[in-house]
Coordinates of C-alpha atoms and ligand atoms in Angstrom, one line a residue:
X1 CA 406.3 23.9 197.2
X2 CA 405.8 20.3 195.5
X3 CA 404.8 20.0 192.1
X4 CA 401.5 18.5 192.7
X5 CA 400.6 15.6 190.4
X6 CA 398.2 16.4 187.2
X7 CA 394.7 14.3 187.6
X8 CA 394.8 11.5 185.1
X9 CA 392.2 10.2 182.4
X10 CA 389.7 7.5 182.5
X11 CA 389.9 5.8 179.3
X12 CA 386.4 4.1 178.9
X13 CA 385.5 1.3 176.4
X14 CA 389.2 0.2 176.2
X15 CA 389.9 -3.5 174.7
X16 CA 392.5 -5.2 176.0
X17 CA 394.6 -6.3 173.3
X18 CA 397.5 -8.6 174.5
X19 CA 399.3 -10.3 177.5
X20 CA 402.0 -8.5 178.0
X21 CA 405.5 -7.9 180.6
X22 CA 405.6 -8.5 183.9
X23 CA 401.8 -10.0 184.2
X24 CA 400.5 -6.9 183.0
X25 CA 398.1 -7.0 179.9
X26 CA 398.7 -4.9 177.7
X27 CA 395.9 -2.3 175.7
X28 CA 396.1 0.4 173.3
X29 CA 394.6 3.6 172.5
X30 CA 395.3 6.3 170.4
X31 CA 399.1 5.3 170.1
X32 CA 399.9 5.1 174.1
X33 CA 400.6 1.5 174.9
X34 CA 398.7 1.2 178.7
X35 CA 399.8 -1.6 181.0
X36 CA 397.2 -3.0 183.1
X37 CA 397.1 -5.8 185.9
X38 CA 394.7 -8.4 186.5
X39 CA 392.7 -8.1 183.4
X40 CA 392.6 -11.4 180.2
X41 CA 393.0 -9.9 176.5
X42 CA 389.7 -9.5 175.5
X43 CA 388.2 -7.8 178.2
X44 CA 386.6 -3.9 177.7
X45 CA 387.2 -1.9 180.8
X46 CA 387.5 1.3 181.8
X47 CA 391.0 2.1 183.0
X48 CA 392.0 4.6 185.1
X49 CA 395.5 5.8 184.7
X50 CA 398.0 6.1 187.6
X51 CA 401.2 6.8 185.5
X52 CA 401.4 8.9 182.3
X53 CA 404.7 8.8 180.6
X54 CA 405.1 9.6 177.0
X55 CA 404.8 6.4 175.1
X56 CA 403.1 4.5 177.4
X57 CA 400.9 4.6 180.8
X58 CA 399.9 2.6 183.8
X59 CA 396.5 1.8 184.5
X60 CA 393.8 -0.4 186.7
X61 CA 390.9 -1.7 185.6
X62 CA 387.7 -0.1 187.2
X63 CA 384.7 -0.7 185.4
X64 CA 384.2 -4.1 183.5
X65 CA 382.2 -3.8 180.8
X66 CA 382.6 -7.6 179.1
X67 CA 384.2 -10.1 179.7
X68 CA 386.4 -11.9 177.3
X69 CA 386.2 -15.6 176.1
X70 CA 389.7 -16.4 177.1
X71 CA 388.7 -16.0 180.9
X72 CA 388.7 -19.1 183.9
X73 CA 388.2 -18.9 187.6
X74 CA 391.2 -17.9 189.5
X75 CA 391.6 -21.0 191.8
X76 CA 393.8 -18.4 194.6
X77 CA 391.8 -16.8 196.9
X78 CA 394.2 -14.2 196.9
X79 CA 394.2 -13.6 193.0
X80 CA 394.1 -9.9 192.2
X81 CA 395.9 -8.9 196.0
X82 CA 399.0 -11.1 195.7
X83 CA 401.7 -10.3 193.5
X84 CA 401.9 -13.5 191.8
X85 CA 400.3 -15.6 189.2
X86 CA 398.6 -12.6 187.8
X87 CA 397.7 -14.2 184.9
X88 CA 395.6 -16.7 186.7
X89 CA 392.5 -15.4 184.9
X90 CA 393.3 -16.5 181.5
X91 CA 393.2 -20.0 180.5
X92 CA 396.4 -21.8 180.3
X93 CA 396.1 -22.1 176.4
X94 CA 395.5 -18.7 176.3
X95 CA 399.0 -18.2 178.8
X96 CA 400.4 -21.3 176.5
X97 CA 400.2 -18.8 173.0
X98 CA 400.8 -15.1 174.7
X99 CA 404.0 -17.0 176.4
X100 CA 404.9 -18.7 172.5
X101 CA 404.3 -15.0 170.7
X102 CA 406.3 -13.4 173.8
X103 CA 409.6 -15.9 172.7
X104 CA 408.7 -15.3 168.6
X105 CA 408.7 -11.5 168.6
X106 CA 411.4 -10.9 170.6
X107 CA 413.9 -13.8 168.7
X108 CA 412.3 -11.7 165.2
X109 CA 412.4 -8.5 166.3
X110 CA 415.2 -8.3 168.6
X111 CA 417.6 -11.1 167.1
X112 CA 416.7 -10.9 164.0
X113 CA 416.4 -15.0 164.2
X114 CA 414.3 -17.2 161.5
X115 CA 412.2 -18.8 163.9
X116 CA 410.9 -21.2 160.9
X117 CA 412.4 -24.2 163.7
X118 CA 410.1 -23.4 166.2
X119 CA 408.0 -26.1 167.9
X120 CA 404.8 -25.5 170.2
X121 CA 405.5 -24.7 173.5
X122 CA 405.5 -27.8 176.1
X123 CA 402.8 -26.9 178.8
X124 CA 403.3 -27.8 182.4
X125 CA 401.4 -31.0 183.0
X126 CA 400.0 -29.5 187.0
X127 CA 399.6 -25.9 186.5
X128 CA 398.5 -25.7 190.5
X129 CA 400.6 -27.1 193.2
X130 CA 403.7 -27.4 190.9
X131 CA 406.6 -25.5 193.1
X132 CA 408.8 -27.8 195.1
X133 CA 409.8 -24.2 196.8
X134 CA 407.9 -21.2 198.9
X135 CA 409.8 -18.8 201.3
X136 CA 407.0 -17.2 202.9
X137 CA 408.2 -13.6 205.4
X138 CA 406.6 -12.6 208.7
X139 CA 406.0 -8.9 208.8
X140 CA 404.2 -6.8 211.9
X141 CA 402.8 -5.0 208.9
X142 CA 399.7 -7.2 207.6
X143 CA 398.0 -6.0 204.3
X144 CA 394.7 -5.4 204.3
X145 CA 392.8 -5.5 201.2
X146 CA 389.7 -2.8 200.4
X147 CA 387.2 -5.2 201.3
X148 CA 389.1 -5.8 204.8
X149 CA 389.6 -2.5 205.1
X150 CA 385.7 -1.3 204.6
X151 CA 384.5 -4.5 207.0
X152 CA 386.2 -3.2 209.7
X153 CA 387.7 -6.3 211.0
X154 CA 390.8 -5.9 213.5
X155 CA 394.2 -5.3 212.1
X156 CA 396.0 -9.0 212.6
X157 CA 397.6 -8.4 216.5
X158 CA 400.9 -10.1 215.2
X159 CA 400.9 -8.8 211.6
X160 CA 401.3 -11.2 208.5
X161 CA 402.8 -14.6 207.5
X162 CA 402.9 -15.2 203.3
X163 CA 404.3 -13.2 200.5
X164 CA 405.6 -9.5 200.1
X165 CA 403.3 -6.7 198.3
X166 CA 405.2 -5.8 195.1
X167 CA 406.6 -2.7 195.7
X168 CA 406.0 -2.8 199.5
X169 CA 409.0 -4.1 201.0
X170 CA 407.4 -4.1 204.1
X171 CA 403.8 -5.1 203.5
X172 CA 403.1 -8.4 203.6
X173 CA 400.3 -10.1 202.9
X174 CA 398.8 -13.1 205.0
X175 CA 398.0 -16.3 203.0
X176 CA 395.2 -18.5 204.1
X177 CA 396.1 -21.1 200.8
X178 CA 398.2 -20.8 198.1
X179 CA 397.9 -23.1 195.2
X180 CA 401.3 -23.3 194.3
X181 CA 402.3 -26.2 196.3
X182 CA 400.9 -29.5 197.5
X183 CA 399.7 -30.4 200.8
X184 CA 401.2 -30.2 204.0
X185 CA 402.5 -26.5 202.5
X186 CA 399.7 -25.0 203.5
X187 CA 398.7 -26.6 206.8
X188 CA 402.6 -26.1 208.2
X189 CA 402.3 -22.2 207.5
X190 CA 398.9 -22.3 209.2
X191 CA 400.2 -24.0 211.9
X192 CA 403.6 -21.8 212.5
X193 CA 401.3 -18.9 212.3
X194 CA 398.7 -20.2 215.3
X195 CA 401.4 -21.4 217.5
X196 CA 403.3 -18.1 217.4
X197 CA 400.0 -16.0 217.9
X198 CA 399.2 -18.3 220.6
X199 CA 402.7 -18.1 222.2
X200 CA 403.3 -14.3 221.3
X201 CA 406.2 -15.0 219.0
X202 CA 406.4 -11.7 217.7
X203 CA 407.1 -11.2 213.8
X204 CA 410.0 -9.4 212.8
X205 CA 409.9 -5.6 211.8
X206 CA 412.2 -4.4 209.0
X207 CA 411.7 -0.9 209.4
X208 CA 412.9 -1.2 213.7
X209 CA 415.0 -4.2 213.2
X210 CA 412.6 -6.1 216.0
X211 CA 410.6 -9.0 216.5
X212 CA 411.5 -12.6 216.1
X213 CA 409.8 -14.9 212.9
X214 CA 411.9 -13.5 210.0
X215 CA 411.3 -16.3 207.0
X216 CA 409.4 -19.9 206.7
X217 CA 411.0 -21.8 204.1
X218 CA 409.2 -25.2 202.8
X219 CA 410.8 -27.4 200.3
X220 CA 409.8 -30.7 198.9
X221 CA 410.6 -33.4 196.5
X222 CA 408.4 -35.8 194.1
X223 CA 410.1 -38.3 196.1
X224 CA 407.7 -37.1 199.5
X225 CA 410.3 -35.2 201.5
X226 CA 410.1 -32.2 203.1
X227 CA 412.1 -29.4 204.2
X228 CA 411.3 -26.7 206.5
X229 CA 413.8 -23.7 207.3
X230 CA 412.4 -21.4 210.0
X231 CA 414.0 -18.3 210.2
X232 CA 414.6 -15.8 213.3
X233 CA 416.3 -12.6 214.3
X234 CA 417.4 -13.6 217.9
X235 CA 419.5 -16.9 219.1
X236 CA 416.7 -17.9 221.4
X237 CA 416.0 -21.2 221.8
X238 CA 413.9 -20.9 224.9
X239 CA 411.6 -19.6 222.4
X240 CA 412.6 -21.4 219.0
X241 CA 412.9 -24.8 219.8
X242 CA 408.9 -25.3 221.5
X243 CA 407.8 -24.4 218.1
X244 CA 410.3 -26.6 216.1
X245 CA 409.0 -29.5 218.6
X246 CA 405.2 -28.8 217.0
X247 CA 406.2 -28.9 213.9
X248 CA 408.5 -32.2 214.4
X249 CA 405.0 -33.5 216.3
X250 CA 402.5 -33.0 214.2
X251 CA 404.1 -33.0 210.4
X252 CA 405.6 -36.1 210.6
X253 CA 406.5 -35.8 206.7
X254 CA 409.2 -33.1 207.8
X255 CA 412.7 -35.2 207.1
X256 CA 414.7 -31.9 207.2
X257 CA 414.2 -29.5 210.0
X258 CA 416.5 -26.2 210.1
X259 CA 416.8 -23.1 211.5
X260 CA 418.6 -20.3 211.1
X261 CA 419.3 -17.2 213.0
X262 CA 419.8 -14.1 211.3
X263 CA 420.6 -10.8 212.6
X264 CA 421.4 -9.0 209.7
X265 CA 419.2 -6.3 208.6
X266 CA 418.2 -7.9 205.3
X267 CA 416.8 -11.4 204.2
X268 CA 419.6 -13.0 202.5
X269 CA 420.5 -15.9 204.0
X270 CA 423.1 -17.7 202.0
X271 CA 426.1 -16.7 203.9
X272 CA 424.2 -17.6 207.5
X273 CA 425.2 -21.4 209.4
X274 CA 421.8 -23.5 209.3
X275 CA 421.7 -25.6 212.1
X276 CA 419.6 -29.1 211.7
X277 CA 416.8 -29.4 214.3
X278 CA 415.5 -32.9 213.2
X279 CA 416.4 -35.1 210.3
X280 CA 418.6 -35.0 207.8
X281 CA 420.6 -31.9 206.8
X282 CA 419.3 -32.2 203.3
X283 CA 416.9 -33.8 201.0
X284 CA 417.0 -35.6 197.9
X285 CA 415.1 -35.4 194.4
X286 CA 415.0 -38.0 192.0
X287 CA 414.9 -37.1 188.6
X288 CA 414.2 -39.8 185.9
X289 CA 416.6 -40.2 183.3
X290 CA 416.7 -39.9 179.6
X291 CA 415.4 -42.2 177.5
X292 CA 416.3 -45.1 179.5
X293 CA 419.4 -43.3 181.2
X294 CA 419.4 -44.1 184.8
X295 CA 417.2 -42.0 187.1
X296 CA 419.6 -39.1 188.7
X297 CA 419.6 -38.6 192.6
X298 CA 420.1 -34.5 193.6
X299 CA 420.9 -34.7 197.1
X300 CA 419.3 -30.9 198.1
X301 CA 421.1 -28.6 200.7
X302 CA 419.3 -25.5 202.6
X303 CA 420.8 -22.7 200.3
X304 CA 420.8 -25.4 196.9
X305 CA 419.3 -24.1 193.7
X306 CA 417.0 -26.5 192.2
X307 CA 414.6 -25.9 189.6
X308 CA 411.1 -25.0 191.6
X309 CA 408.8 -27.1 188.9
X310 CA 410.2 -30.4 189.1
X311 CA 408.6 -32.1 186.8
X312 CA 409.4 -29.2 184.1
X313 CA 412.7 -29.6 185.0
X314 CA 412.7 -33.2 184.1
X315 CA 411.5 -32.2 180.3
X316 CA 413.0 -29.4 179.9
X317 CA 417.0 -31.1 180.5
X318 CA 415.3 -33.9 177.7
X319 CA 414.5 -31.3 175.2
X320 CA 418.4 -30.1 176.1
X321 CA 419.4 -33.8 175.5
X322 CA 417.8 -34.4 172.5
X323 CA 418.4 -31.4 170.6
X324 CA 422.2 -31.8 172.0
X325 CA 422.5 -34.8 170.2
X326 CA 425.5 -35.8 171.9
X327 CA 428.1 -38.8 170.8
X328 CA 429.4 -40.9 173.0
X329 CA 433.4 -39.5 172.7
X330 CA 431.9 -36.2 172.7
X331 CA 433.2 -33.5 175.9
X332 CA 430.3 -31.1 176.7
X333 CA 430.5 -28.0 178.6
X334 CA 427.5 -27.1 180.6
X335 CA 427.9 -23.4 181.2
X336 CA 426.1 -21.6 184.3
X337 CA 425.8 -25.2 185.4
X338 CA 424.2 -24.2 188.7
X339 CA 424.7 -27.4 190.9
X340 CA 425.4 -29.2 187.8
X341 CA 422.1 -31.0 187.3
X342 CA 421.8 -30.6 183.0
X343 CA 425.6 -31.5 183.0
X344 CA 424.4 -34.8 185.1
X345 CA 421.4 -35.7 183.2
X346 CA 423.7 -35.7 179.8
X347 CA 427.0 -37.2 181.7
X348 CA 426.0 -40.4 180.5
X349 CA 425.9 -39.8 176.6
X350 CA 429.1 -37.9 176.4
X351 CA 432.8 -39.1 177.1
X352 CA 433.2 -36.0 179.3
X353 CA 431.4 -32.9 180.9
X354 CA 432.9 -30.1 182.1
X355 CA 430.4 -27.5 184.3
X356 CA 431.0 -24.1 185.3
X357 CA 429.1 -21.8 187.5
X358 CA 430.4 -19.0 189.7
X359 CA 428.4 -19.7 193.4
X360 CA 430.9 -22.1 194.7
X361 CA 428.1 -23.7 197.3
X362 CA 426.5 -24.8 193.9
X363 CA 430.0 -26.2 192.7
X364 CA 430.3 -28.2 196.1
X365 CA 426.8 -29.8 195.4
X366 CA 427.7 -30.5 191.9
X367 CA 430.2 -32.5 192.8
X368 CA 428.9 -34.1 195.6
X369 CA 425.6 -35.2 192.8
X370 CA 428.6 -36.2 190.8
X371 CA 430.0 -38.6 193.3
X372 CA 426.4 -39.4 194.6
X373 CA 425.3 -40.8 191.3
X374 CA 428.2 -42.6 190.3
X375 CA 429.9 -40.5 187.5
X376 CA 433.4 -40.0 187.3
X377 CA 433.2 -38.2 184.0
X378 CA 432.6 -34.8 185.1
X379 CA 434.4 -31.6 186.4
X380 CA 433.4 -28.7 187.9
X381 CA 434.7 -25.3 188.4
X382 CA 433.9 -21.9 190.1
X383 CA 434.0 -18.8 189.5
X384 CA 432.8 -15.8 186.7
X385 CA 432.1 -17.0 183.0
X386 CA 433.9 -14.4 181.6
X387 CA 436.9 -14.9 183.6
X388 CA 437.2 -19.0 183.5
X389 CA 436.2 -19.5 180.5
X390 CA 439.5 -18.8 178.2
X391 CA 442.0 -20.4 175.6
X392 CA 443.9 -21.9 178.9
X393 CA 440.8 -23.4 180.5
X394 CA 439.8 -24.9 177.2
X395 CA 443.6 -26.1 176.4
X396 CA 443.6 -27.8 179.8
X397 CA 439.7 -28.9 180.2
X398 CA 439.8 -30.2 176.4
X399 CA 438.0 -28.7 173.4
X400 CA 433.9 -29.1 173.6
X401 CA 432.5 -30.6 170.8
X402 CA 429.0 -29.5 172.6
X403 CA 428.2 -26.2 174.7
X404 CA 424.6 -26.1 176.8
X405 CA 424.6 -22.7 178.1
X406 CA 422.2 -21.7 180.8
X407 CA 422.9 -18.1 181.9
X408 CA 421.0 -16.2 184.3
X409 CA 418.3 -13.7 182.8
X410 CA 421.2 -10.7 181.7
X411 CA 422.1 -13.6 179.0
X412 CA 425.9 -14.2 178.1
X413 CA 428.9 -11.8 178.9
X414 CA 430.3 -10.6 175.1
X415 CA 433.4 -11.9 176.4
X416 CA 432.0 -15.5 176.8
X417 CA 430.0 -14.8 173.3
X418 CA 433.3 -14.0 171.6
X419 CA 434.9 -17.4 173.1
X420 CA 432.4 -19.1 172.1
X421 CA 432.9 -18.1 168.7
X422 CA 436.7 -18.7 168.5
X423 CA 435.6 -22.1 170.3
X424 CA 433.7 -23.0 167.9
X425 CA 431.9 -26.0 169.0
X426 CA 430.1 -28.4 166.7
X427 CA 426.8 -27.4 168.3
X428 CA 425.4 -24.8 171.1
X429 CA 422.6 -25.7 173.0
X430 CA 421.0 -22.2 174.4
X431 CA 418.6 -22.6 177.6
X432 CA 416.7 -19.1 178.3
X433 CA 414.8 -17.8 181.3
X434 CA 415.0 -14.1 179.2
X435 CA 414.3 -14.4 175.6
X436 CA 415.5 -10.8 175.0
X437 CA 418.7 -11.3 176.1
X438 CA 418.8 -14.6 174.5
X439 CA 417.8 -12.8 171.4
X440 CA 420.9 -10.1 171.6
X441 CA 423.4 -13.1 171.6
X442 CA 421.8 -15.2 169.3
X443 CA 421.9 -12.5 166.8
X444 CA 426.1 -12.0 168.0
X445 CA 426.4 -16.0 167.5
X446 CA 424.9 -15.8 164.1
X447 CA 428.1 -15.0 163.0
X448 CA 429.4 -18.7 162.9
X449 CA 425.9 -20.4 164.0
X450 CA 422.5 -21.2 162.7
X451 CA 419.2 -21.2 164.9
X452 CA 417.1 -24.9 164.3
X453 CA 415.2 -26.0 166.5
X454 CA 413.8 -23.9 168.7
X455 CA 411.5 -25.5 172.1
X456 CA 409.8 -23.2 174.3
X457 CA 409.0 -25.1 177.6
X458 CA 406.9 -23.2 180.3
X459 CA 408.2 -23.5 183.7
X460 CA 405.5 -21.0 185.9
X461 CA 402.1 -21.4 184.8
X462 CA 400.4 -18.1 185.8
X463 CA 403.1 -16.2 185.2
X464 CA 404.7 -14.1 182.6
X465 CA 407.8 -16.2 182.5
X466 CA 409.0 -18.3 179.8
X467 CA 412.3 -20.6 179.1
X468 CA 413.1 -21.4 175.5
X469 CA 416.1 -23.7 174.1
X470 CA 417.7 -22.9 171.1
X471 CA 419.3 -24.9 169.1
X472 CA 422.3 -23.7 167.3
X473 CA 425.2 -25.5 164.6
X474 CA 428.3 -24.4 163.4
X475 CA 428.1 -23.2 160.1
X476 CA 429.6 -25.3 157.2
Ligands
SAM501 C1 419.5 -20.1 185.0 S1 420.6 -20.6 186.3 C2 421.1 -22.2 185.5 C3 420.9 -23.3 186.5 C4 421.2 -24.7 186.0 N1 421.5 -24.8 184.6 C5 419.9 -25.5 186.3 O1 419.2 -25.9 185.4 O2 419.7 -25.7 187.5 C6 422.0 -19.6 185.9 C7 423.2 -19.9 186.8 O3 424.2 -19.1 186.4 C8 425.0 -18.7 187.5 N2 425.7 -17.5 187.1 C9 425.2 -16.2 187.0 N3 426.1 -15.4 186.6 C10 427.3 -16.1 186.4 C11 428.6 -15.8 186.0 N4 428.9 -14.5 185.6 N5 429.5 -16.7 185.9 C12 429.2 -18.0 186.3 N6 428.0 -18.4 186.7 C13 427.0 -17.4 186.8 C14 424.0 -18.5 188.6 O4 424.5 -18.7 189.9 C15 423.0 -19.7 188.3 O5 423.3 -20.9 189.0

């Protein structure tokens, strides 16, 4: 027989004292740390646990008993179901310090790093409708919310069109707006999902491996164009291309119309052909310049990274620049370089740059934004950090006098760490999505280098998520 689960407290009265991982808040009471969603520091609730561990617990809020100062509206209609921009509820200064204190502590505690260089955190100038990026999933298997649930509406005949339940692989919940992207986001979705209820496109089941929608992908640009990638499980253009047509008729703002057609039994698409419907195979970003540089032109493929807050993006790369402080006979490497966009918004102070990154679709759109823009200073290479980078590469590629490093959120291989240090460049310039990590090897680079200026720059308002850039010099 089972071990059946013991019944777990109510803890009444409870403060909540900070924001804290993953979009959970954060309280404490008698020495166990609980994690709770959808609640502002500040608030007293009673919490009902769900999860006991030893040192800390997992809990919801049931009972509000005040409401703290630091509270706002959620503009979503779906805040509180969906399983992102949890932190809706706070107000973005409020989200501006926890996300400043989140990069402090762990450079202190974990890295050990004076943090005595450390400027106020640049806020994001739209904190709604900021992602150039959505991928929204079809699912037979809608979810329906208590209040859905207790009204006794219908179950959706076709299921649900929008974002995943975390947790729930399957369960997906069906967005009437979200305000994470500007207008036509919203209206497309809507649209795709009447047509296919109208024309009994049927929505792809994970568990059977049957239906037809899959994925909607929307991307745009500041520059006013818009991508759509609609994704299905069968080769059926009987069915496909009627819906394509209605998109192509009545969202004229669509420059890039793809499809894909994926049998596979999971979502990944980035070994799949996309076939253009409409349009051109791509679309294009512009991204001012530095301090008078030239603006940069990213010319953005189907299964092309590019940062989702563009106009982040765009301050972030000049925090990078000026804390790089490059001179013009300078060579930079721009490791992680992704498709090379940081090494292209500094190719223009530097004699040379030198990116490496190992998805080698990313490499191809480097260099094609190389060529596209004009620069023949710049090289790119594929393949693992740990692996290029060597005593050969850097012998052939010439020594950097500046590194940016931009590594995904596991931070730096020690391998790359220890070349670094034998490199020895004049200056490192460490980008962060993961200030733990970044915290570990700042602490292994303190060995030859010294933290200065350190810029936290926030990328996802509503979010948990944080990028720093750390500056770092050679010790004399
Ligand atoms: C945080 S992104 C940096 C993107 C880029 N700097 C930008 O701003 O668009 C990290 C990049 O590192 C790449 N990457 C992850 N692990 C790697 C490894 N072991 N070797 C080389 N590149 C890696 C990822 O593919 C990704 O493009």
């Amino acid at each position: 027989m089972g071990r059946r689960n013991k019944e777990l407290p109510l803890l009444e009265q409870v403060t909540v004292a900070d924001a804290g991982a993953e979009g959970m808040a954060v309280a404490r009471v008698d020495g166990l740390v609980v994690f709770v969603p959808f609640v502002v520091p500040g608030d007293v609730v009673d919490i009902q646990l769900y999860k006991k561990k030893k040192h800390y617990a997992e809990g919801r809020a049931v009972k509000f008993h005040s409401l703290s100062d630091l509270r706002v509206e959620a503009r979503c209609p779906h805040f509180g179901v969906c399983g992102g921009c949890k932190w809706q509820t706070m107000s973005y200064p409020a989200q501006l310090e926890a996300k400043q204190r989140q990069v402090r502590d762990n450079l202190e505690r974990l890295g050990n790093v004076d943090c005595s260089g450390m400027r106020p955190i640049c806020g994001s100038e739209n904190i709604y409708y900021y992602r150039n990026k959505l991928e929204f999933t079809f699912s037979t298997k809608a979810w329906r919310t208590a209040e859905e649930i207790a009204s006794g509406a219908p179950l959706p005949a076709h299921g649900a069109l929008g974002f995943h339940i975390p947790q729930l692989f399957d369960k997906v919940l069906n967005i009437e707006h979200c305000a994470l992207q500007a207008d036509p986001s919203n209206d497309l979705r809507l649209a795709v999902r009447q047509y296919a209820e109208e024309h009994d496109l049927d929505y792809y089941d994970i568990r059977n491996h049957t239906g037809f929608l899959r994925n909607l992908v929307v991307r745009n640009t500041s520059t006013g164009q818009w991508m759509v990638i609609v994704i299905v499980a069968q080769d059926d253009t009987a069915r496909l291309f009627p819906l394509l047509d209605m998109l192509v008729e009545r969202f004229p703002q669509i420059t890039s119309l793809q499809y894909i057609v994926n049998t596979k039994f999971n979502d990944s698409y980035g070994d799949l052909d996309v076939v253009t419907y409409r349009g051109s195979d791509h679309i294009e970003e512009c991204m001012e310049g530095y301090q008078g540089s030239r603006n940069l032109h990213f010319i953005i493929n189907p299964k092309s990274f590019y940062q989702t807050n563009s106009a982040q993006a765009q301050r972030l790369y000049s925090f990078v620049a000026e804390l790089a402080e490059l001179q013009p006979g300078d060579t930079l490497y721009d490791l992680y370089t992704g498709t090379g966009t940081i090494a292209l918004f500094l190719a223009d102070k530097c004699r040379r740059v030198v990116g490496i990154e190992y998805v080698e679709e990313a490499i191809a759109d480097a260099k094609a934004n190389a060529l596209r823009n004009g620069f023949d200073n710049t090289a790119f290479y594929a393949g693992d950090m740990a692996q290029v980078l060597t005593e050969e590469f850097i012998a052939a590629n010439g020594r950097p006098d500046v590194v940016v490093t931009d590594p995904p959120r596991a931070g730096m291989h020690e391998k790359v760490v220890a070349q670094l240090l034998a490199t020895a460049p004049r200056k490192i310039v460490y980008v962060s999505c993961n200030p733990a990590t970044q915290a570990r090897d700042l602490q292994l680079l303190a060995e030859r280098y010294e933290v200065k200026r350190i810029q936290p720059v926030d990328m996802f308002p509503h979010t948990q998520h944080v990028e720093n850039i750390a500056e770092l010099v050679l010790k004399s």
